[in-house]
Short mmCIF file of C-alpha atoms in Angstrom, two decimals:
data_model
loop_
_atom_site.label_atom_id
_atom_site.label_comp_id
_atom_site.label_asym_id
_atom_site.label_seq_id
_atom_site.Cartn_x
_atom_site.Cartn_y
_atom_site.Cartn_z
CA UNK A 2 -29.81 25.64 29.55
CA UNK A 3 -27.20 25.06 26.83
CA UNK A 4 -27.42 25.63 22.87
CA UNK A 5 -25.81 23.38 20.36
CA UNK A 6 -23.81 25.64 17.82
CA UNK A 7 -23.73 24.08 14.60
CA UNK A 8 -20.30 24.78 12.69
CA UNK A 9 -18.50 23.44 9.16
CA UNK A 10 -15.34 21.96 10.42
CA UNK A 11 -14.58 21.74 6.50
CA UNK A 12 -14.49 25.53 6.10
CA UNK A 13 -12.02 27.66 7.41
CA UNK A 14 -10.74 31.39 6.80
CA UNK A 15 -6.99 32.23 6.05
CA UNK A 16 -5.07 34.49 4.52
CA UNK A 17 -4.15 34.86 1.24
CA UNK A 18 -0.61 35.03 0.26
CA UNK A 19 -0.18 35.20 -3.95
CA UNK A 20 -0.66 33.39 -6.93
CA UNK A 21 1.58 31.05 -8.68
CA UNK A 22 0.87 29.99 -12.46
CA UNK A 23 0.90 26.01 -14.23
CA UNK A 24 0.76 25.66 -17.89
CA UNK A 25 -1.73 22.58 -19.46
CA UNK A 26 -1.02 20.31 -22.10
CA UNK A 27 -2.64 22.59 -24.71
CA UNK A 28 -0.83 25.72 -22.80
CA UNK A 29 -3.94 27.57 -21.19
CA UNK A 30 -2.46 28.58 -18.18
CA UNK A 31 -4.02 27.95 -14.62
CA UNK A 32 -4.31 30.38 -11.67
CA UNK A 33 -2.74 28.48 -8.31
CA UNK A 34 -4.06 30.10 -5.16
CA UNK A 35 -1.65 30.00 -2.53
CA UNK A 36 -2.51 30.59 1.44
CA UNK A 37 -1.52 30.02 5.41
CA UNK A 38 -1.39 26.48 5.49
CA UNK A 39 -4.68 24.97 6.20
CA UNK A 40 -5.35 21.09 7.61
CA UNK A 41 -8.15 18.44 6.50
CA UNK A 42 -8.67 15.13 7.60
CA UNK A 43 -4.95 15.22 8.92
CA UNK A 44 -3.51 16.50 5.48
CA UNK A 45 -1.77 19.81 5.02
CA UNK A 46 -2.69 22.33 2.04
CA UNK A 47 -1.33 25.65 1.38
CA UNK A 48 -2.68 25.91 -1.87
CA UNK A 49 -5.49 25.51 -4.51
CA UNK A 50 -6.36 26.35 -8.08
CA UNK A 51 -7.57 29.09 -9.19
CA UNK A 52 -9.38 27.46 -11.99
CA UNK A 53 -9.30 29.83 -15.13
CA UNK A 54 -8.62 33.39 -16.04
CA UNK A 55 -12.72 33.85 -15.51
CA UNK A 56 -12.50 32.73 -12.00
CA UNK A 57 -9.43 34.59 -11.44
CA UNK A 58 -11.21 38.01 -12.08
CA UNK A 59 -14.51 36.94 -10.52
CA UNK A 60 -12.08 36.86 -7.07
CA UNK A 61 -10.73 39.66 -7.38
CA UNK A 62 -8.13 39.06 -5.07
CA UNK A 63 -5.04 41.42 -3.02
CA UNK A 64 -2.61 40.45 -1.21
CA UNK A 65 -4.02 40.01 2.54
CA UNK A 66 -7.57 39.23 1.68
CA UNK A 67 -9.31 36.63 4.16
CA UNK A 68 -10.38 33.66 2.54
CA UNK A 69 -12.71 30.83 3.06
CA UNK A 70 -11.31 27.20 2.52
CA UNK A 71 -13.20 24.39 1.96
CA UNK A 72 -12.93 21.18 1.63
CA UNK A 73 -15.33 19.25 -1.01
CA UNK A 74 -15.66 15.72 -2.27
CA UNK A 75 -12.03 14.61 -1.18
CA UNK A 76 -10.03 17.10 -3.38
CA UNK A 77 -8.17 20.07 -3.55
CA UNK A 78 -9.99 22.88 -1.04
CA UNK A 79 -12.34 25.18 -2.71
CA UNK A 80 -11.44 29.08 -2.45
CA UNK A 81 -13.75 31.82 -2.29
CA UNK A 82 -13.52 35.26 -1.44
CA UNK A 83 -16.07 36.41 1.73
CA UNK A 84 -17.81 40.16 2.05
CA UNK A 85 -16.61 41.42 5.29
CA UNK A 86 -15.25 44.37 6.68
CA UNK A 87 -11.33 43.39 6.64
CA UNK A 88 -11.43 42.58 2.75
CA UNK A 89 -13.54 45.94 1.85
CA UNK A 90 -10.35 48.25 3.86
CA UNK A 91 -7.73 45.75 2.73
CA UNK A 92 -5.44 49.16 0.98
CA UNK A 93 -3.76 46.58 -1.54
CA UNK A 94 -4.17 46.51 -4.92
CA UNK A 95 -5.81 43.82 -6.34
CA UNK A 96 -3.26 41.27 -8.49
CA UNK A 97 -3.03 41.25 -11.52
CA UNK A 98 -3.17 38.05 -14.04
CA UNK A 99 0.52 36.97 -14.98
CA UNK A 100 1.53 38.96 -18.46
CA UNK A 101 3.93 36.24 -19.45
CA UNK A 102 4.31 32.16 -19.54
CA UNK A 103 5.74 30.60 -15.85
CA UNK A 104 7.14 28.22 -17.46
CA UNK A 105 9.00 29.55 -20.82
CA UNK A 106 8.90 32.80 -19.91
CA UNK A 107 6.74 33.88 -23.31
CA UNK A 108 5.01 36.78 -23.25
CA UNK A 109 2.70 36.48 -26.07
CA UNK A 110 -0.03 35.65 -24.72
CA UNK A 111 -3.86 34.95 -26.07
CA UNK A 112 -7.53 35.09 -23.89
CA UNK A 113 -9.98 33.13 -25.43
CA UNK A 114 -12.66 34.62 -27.47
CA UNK A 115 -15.14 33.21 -24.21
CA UNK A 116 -12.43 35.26 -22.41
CA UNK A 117 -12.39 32.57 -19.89
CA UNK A 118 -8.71 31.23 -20.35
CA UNK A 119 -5.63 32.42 -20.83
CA UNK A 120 -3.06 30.62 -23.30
CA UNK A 121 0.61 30.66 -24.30
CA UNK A 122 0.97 31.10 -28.47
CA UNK A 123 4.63 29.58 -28.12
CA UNK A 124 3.72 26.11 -29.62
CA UNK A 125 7.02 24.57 -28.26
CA UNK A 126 6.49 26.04 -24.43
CA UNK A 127 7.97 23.23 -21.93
CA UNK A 128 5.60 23.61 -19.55
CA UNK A 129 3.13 22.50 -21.71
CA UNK A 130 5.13 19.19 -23.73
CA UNK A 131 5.97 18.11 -19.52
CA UNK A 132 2.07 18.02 -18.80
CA UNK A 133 1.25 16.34 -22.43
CA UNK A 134 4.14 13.78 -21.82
CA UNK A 135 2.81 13.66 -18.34
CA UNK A 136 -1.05 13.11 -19.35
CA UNK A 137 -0.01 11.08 -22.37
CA UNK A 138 2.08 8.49 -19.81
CA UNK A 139 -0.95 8.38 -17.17
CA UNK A 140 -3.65 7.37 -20.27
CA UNK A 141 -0.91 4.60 -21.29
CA UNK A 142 -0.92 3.47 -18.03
CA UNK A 143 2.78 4.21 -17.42
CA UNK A 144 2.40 3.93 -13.45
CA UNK A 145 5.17 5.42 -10.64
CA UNK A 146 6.28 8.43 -12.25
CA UNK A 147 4.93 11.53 -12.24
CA UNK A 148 5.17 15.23 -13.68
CA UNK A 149 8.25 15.81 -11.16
CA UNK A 150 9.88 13.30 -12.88
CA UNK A 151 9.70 13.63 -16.21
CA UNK A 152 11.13 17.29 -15.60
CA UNK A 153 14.58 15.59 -14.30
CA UNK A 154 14.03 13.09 -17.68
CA UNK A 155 13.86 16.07 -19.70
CA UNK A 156 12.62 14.58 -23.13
CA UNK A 157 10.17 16.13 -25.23
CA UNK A 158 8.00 13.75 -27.35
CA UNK A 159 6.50 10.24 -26.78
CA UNK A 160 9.58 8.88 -29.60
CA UNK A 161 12.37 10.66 -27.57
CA UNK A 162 11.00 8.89 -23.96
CA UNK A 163 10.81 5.70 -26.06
CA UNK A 164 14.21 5.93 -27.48
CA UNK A 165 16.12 6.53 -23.77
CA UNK A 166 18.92 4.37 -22.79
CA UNK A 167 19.50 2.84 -18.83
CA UNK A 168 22.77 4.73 -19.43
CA UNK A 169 20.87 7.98 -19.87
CA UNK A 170 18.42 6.96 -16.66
CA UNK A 171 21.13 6.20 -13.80
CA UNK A 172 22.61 9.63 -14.70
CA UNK A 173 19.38 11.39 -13.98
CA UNK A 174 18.43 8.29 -11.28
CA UNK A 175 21.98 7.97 -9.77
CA UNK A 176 21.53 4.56 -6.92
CA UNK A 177 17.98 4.20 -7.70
CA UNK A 178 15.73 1.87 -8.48
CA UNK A 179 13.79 3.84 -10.45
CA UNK A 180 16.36 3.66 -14.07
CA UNK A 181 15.27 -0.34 -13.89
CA UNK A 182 11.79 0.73 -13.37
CA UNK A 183 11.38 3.48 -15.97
CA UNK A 184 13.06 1.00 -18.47
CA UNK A 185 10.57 -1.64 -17.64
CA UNK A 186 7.73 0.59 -18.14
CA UNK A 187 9.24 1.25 -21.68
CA UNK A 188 10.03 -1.89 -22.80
CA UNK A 189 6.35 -3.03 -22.10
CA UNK A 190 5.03 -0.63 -24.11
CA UNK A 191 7.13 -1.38 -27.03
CA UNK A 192 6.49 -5.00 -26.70
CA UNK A 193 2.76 -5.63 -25.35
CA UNK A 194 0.42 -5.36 -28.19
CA UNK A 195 -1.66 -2.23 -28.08
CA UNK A 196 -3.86 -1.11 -30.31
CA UNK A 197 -3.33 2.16 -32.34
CA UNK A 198 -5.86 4.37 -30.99
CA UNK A 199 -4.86 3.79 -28.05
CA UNK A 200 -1.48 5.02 -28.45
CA UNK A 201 -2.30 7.91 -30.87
CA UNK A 202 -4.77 9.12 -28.75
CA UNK A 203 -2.72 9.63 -25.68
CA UNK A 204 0.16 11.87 -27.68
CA UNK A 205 -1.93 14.74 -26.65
CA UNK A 206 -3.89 16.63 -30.08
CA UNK A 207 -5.66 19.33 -28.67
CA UNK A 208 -8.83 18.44 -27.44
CA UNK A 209 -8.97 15.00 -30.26
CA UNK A 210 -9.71 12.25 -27.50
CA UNK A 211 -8.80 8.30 -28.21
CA UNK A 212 -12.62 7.66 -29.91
CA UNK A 213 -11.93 9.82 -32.46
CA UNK A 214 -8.63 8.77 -32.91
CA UNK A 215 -10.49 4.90 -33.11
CA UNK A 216 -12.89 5.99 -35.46
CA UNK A 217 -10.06 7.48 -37.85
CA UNK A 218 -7.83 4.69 -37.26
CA UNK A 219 -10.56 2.40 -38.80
CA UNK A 220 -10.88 3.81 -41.86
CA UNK A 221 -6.72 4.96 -42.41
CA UNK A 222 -3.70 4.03 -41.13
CA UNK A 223 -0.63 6.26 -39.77
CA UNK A 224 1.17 5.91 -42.74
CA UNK A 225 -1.62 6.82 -45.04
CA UNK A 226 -2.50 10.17 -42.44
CA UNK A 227 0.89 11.37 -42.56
CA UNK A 228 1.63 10.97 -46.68
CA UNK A 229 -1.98 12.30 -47.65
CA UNK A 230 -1.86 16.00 -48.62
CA UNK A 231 -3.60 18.26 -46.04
CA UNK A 232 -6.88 19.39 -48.35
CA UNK A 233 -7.71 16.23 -49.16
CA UNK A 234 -7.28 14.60 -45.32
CA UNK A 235 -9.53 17.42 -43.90
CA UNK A 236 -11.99 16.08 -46.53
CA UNK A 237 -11.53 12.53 -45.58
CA UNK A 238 -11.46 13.34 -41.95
CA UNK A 239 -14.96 15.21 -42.00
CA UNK A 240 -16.77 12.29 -43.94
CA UNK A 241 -16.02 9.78 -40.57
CA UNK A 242 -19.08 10.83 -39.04
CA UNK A 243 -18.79 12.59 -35.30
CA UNK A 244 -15.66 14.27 -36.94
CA UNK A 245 -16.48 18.08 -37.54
CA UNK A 246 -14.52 20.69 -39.45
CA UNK A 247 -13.00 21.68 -36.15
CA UNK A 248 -11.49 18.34 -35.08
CA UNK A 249 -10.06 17.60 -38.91
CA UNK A 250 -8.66 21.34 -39.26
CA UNK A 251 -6.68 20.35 -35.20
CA UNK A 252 -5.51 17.23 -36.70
CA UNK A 253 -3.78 18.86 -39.81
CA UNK A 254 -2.58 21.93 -38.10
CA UNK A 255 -0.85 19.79 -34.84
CA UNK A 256 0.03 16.70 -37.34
CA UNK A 257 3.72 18.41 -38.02
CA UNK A 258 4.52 18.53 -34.35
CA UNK A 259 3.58 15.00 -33.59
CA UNK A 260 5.02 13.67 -37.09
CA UNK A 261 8.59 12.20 -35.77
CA UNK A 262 6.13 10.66 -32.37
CA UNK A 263 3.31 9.01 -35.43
CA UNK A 264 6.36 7.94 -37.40
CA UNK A 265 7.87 6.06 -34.42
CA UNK A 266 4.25 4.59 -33.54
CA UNK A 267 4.28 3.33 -37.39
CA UNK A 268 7.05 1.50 -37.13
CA UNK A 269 6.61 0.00 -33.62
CA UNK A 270 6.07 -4.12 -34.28
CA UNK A 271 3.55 -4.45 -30.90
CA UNK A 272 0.97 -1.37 -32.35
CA UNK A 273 -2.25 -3.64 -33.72
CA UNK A 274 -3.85 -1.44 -36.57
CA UNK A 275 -6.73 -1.32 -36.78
CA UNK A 276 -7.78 -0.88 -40.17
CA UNK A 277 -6.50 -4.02 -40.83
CA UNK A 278 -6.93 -6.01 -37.64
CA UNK A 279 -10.12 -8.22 -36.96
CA UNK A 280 -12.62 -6.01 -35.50
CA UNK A 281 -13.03 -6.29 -31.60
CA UNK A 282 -15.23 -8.61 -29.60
CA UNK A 283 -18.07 -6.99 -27.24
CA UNK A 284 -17.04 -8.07 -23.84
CA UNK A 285 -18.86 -7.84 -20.79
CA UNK A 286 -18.75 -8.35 -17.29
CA UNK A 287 -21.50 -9.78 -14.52
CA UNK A 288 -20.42 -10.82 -10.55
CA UNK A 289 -16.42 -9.45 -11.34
CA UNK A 290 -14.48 -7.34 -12.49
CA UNK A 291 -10.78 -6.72 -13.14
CA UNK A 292 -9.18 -3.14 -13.98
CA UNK A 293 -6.14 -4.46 -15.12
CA UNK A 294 -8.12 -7.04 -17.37
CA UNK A 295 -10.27 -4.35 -19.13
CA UNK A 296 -7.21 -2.02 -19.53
CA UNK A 297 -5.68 -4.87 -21.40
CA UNK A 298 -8.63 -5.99 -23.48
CA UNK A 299 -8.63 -2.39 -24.52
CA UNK A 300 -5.87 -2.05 -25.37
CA UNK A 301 -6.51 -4.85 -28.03
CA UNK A 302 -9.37 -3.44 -29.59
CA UNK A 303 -12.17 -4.98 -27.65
CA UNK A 304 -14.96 -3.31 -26.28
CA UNK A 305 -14.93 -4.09 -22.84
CA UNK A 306 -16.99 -2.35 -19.87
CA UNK A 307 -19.94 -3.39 -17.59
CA UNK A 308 -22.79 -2.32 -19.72
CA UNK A 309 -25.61 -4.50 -20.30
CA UNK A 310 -25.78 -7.56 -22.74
CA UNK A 311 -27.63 -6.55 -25.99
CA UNK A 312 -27.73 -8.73 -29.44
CA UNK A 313 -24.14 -8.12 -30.43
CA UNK A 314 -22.53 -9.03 -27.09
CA UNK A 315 -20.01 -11.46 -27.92
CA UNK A 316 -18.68 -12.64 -24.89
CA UNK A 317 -19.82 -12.44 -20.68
CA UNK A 318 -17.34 -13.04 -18.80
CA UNK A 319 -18.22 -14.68 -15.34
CA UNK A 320 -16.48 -15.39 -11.45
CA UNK A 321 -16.22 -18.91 -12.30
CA UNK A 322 -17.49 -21.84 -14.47
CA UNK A 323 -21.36 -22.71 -13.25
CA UNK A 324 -22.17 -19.23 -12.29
CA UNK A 325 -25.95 -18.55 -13.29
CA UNK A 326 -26.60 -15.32 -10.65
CA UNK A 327 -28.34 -11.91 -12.07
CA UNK A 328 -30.09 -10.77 -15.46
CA UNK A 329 -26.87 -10.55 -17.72
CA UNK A 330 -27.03 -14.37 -17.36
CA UNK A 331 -30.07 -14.95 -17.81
CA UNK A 332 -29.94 -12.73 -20.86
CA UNK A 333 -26.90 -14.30 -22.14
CA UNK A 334 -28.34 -17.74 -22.18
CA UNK A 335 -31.55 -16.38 -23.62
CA UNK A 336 -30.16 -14.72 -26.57
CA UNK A 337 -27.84 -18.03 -27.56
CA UNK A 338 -25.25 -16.06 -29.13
CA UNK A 339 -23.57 -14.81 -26.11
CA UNK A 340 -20.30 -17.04 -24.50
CA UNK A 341 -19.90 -17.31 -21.06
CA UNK A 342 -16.26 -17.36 -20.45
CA UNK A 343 -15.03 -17.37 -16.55
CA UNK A 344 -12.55 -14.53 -15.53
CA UNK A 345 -10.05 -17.12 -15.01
CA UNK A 346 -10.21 -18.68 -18.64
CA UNK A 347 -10.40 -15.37 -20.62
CA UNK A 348 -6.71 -15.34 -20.27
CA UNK A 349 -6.26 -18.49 -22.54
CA UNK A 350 -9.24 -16.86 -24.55
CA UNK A 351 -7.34 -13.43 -25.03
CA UNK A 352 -4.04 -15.85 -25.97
CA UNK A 353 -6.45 -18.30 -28.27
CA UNK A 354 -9.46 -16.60 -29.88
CA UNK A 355 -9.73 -12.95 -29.01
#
C-alpha cells in the first residue's frame, strides 16, 4: 500500500538573514525582510517586506530564525515566523527597528499615535521626494522608467523633471536610448492636454488623492489656491463637501513645498482647468474596451469607466457601427438620450465634440 502526502510547494522554510529599510512618499519607513534565496514559479526572491513597524514587532525576529515563505496571489512571498524548537534556542538577540532614516540618514524619528508606522520628520528626506517623483510619474502614466532611474536623474520636484535638458540626460544616459525617450515622455506631458486634477493630484499631498483634488479644482483654480491666505482656504476647502478639516489643514500645511511644482502646472498651456472648462461627458463602454482610450478621456475631464448606463450617460461607446448585443444597448436606445459612438469614431468625437 502507498499514501499520498499532501505538501504546499508554495511554502518553504529559510533562514533569515537581516532587515534592510525603504522610505514612502509620505516618509513612513518600511521593514524589508531579507533571506536565503528562495524560488517560485522559476523566479528568484531573497527578500520581502516587512510591512510596518506593527508587523515588524509582531515577528519578533533574530538573526538565524527559520522562516516560512510563501508565495500568495502572484506577489512578493509572505513571511512569517514558525514555533519550533530551533527559533525558541536561537541565543540571538532579537533586532531591533532602525533608529535613524536609510535614506537621509535622519534620526528624528516619529511612531504613529496607532503605533503602527514609523516616519521620518525631515520634510525634505530624498528617499521620500524619489518615491513621490516615482509614484507621481507612474499615475501620469510616464511609462519605462522606474525608481532606479530617477535616482541617477536626481531632480527633486515634478517642475525640476519638467524643466531637464537632452544635454543634462546623455550625461546621466551616456549611448542610450533612453535621453530620447525620457525627453519624449516630457514633451508629451507638456503638450497633450490634461486636465488639472489629474496633474495636481499625482504631485504627491499626503494622503489628498486626484478626486479631491477634482472636486477642489471645480470650484478654484491654482492660481486662486496659491494667492488665497491660509485661514480663509481651510474655510473654503471644508465647505466642498467630502473635504474634512483633516484634508484642508494637509493641503495648507504641504502647499509651500509643492508651490514652485503648482506654479509651473499654472502656467503650463496643455493643463485644461477645470473650473472653467465645459464639464465632462459620461462615457461608457459595452463589447470593448481600450486602456489607453480611457486614460486619455480622463485625462480630459470625462468620466469614463464600464459602469452601467443610467439617465445622465452621455455617450456608449460600441465595437463598431450596427452593434445592438447586451443590456447597455438596449438601455441606451431606450432612454433616447444616450449616443452610440463606435470605438473607432470616438477619436474624431474626442477631436470634434468632446
Amino acid at each position: 500500500y502507498s499514501e499520498a502526502v499532501k505538501f504546499n510547494p508554495l511554502k518553504k522554510q529559510f533562514i533569515f538573514r537581516g532587515y534592510t529599510y525603504t522610505v514612502g512618499q509620505d516618509r513612513s519607513i518600511t521593514p524589508m525582510i531579507h533571506y536565503d534565496p528562495v524560488e517560485f514559479y522559476g523566479t528568484i526572491h531573497n527578500k520581502s517586506t516587512g510591512h510596518s513597524f506593527d508587523r515588524f514587532k509582531d515577528l519578533n525576529l533574530k538573526i538565524g530564525d527559520i522562516v516560512d515563505i510563501e508565495y500568495v496571489g502572484d506577489v512578493m512571498p509572505y513571511v512569517t515566523k514558525p514555533d519550533n524548537s530551533h527559533n525558541n534556542n536561537n541565543p540571538n538577540p532579537i533586532v531591533e527597528f532602525t533608529t535613524i532614516c536609510p535614506a537621509c540618514e535622519n534620526k528624528d524619528l516619529s511612531i504613529s499615535p496607532t503605533g503602527k508606522t514609523v516616519y521620518c520628520n525631515n520634510i525634505h528626506c530624498g528617499g521620500a521626494k524619489i518615491a513621490r517623483l516615482n509614484n507621481m510619474l507612474d499615475k501620469l502614466n510616464f511609462k519605462d522608467f522606474g525608481q532606479e532611474y530617477l535616482v541617477r536623474i536626481n531632480k527633486d520636484s515634478f517642475h525640476e523633471l519638467m524643466e531637464i535638458t537632452l544635454e543634462e540626460l546623455e550625461q546621466i544616459f551616456p549611448g542610450e536610448k533612453l535621453a530620447y525617450k525620457f525627453l519624449e515622455r516630457v514633451n508629451n506631458l507638456k503638450t497633450k492636454p490634461i486636465q488639472d486634477y489629474n496633474i495636481v493630484g499625482s504631485l504627491g499631498f499626503t494622503n489628498i488623492a486626484k478626486s479631491t483634488w477634482k472636486a477642489i479644482l471645480n470650484n478654484f483654480t491654482i492660481e486662486e489656491i496659491l494667492n488665497i491666505h491660509p485661514t480663509i482656504l481651510h474655510g473654503y476647502l471644508i465647505a466642498i463637501p467630502g473635504i474634512g478639516s483633516v484634508k484642508a489643514s494637509v493641503i495648507i500645511e504641504e502647499l509651500d513645498y509643492f508651490r514652485k511644482d503648482l506654479e509651473y502646472i499654472n502656467n503650463m498651456s496643455n493643463v485644461i482647468k477645470s473650473k472653467y472648462s465645459n464639464k465632462g461627458l459620461k462615457i461608457r463602454f459595452t463589447g470593448c474596451r481600450d486602456k489607453d482610450l480611457v486614460e486619455k478621456l480622463s485625462y480630459l475631464g470625462h468620466d469614463a469607466g464600464e459602469g452601467s448606463v443610467t439617465n445622465d450617460t452621455d455617450i456608449l461607446v460600441i465595437p463598431y457601427d450596427g452593434y445592438s448585443k447586451g443590456s447597455k444597448v438596449a438601455r441606451a436606445k431606450k432612454l433616447g438620450t444616450v449616443k452610440l459612438v463606435s470605438i473607432n469614431n470616438l477619436m474624431n468625437e474626442i477631436n470634434g465634440n468632446l
